mmCIF file of C-alpha atoms in Angstrom:
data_model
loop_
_atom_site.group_PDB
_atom_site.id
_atom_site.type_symbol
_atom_site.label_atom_id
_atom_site.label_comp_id
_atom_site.label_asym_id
_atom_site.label_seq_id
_atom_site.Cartn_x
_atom_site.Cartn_y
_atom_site.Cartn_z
ATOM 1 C CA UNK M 123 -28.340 75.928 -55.224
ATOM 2 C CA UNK M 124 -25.612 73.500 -55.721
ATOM 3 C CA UNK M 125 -22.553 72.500 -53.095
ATOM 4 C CA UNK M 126 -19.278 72.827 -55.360
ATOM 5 C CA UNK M 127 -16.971 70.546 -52.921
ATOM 6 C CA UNK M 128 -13.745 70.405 -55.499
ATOM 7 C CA UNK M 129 -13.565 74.179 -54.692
ATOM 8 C CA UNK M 130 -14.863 74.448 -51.000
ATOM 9 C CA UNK M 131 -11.878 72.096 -50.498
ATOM 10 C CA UNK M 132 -9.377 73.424 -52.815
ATOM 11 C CA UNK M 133 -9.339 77.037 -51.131
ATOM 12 C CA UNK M 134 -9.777 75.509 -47.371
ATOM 13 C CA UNK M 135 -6.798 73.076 -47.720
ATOM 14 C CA UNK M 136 -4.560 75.340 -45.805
ATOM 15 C CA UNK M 137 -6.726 75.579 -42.601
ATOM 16 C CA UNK M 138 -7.418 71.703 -43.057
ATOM 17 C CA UNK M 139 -3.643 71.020 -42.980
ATOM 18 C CA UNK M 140 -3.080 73.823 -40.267
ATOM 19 C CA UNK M 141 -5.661 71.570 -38.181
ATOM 20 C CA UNK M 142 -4.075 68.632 -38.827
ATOM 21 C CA UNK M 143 -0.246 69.820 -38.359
ATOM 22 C CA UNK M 144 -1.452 71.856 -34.568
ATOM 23 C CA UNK M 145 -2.843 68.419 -33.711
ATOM 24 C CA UNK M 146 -0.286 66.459 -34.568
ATOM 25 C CA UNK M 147 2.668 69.265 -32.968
ATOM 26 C CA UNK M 148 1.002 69.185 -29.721
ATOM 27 C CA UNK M 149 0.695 65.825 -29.220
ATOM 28 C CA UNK M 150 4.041 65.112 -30.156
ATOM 29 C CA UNK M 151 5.281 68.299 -27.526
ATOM 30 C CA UNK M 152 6.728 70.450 -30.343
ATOM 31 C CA UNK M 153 7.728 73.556 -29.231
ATOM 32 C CA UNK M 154 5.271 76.388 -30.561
ATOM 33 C CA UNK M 155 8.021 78.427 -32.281
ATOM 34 C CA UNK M 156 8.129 75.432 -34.851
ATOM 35 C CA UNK M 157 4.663 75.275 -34.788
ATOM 36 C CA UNK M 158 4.123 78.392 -36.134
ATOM 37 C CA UNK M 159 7.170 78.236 -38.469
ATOM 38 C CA UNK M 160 5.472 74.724 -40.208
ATOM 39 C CA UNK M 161 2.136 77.081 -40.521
ATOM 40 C CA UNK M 162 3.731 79.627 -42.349
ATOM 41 C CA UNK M 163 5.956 77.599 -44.668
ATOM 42 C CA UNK M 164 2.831 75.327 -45.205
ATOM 43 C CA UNK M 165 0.551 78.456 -46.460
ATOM 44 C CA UNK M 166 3.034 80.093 -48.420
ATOM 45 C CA UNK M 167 4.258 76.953 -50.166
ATOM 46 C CA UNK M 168 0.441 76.163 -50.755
ATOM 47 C CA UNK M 169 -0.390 79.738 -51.910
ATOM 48 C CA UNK M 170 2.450 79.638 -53.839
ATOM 49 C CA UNK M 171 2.133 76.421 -55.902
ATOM 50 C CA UNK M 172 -1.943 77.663 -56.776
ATOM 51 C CA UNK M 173 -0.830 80.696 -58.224
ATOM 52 C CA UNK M 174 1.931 79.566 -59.845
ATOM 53 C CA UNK M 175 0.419 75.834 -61.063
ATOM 54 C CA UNK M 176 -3.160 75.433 -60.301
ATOM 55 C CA UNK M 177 -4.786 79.074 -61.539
ATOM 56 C CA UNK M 178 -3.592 78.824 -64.916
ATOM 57 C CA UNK M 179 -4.803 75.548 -65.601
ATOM 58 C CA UNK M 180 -7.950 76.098 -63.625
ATOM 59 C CA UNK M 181 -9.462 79.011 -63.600
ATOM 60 C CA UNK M 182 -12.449 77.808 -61.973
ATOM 61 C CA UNK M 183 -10.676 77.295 -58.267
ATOM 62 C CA UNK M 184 -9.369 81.197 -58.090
ATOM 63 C CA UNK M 185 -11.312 82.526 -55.428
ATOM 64 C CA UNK M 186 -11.450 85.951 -57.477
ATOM 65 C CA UNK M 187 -14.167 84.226 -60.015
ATOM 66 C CA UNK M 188 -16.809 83.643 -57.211
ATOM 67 C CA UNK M 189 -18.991 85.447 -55.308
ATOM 68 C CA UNK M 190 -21.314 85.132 -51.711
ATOM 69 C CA UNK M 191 -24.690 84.381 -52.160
ATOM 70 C CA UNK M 192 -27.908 84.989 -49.898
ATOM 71 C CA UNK M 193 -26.944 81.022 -48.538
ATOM 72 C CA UNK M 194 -23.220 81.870 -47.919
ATOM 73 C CA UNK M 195 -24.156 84.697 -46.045
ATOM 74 C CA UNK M 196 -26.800 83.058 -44.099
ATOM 75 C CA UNK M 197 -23.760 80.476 -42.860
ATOM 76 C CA UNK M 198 -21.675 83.478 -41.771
ATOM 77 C CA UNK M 199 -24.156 85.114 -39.899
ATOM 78 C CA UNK M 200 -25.020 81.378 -38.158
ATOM 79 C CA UNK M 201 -21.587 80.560 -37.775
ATOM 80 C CA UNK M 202 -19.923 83.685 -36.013
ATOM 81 C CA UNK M 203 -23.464 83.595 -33.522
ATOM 82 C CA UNK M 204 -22.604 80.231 -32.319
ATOM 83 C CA UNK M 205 -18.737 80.814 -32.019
ATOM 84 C CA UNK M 206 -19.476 84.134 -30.287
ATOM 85 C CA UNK M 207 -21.831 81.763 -27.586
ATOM 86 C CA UNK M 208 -18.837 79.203 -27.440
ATOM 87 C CA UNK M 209 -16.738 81.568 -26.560
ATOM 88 C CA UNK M 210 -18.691 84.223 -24.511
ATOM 89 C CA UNK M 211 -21.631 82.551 -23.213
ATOM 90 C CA UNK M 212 -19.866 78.783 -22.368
ATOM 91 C CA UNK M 213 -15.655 79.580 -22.606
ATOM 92 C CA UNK M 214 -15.264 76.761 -24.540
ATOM 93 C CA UNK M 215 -12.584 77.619 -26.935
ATOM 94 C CA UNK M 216 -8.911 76.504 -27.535
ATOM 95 C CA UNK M 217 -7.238 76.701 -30.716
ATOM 96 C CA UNK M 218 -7.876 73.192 -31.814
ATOM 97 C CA UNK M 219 -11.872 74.021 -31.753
ATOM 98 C CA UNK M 220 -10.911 77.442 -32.956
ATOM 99 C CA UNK M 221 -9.271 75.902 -35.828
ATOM 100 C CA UNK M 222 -12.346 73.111 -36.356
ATOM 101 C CA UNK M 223 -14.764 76.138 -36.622
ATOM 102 C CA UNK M 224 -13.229 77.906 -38.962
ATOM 103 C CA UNK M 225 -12.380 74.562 -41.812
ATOM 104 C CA UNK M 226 -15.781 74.138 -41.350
ATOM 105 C CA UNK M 227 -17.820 76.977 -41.521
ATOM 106 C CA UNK M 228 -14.944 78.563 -44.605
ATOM 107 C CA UNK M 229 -16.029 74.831 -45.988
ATOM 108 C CA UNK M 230 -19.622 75.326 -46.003
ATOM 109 C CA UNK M 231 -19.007 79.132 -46.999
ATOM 110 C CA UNK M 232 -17.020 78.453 -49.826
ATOM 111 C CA UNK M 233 -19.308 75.799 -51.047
ATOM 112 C CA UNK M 234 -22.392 77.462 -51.613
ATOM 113 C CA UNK M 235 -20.405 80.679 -53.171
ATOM 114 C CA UNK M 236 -21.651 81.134 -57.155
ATOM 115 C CA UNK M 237 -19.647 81.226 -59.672
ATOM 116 C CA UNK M 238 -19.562 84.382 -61.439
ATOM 117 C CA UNK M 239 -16.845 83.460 -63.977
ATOM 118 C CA UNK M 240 -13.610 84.774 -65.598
ATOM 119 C CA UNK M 241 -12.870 88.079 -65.088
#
């Protein structure tokens, strides 16, 4: 059971730099129209450059060539439990935690996933 970071971070940059552009928007006040315009222009631009650059080059960071394990699906299971008690059981959500919870538990998803190879 290994932890393959390079691609746990490679397919979770887009919620990473969703997190980090919603923080930085709402401190600076932006209005959430723009907000959600920056999201979508950052996701398609980054969805756009891996298919067209990174896939080709490196076939090893297409999410098509991997698979959930028995670990993977352990952290799913975990993960939605203690979101569900966030936001049921304590109503402590807001997007920014929202946001947190899912980089994190895609990250830790992701990362244990096995590599079945090309296809």
């Amino acid at each position: 059971m290994t932890f393959n970071w390079k691609y746990a971070l490679f397919t979770n940059a887009p919620i990473l730099f969703t997190l980090i552009i919603y923080i930085a928007m709402t401190a600076l006040q932006i209005d959430l129209i723009c907000l959600i315009l920056v999201v979508i222009l950052t996701w398609t631009g980054w969805y756009a450059y891996a298919g067209w650059k990174v896939y080709r080059r490196h076939p090893e960071f297409n999410y098509h060539n991997y698979q959930r394990g028995t670990v993977s699906m352990i952290i799913i299971t975990i993960s939605t439990i203690g979101f569900l008690f966030l936001l049921l059981k304590l109503k402590l959500i807001d997007t920014a935690l929202f946001l947190t919870w899912l980089a994190i538990s895609n990250f830790l998803v992701d990362g244990f996933a096995k590599y079945k190879g090309l296809q």
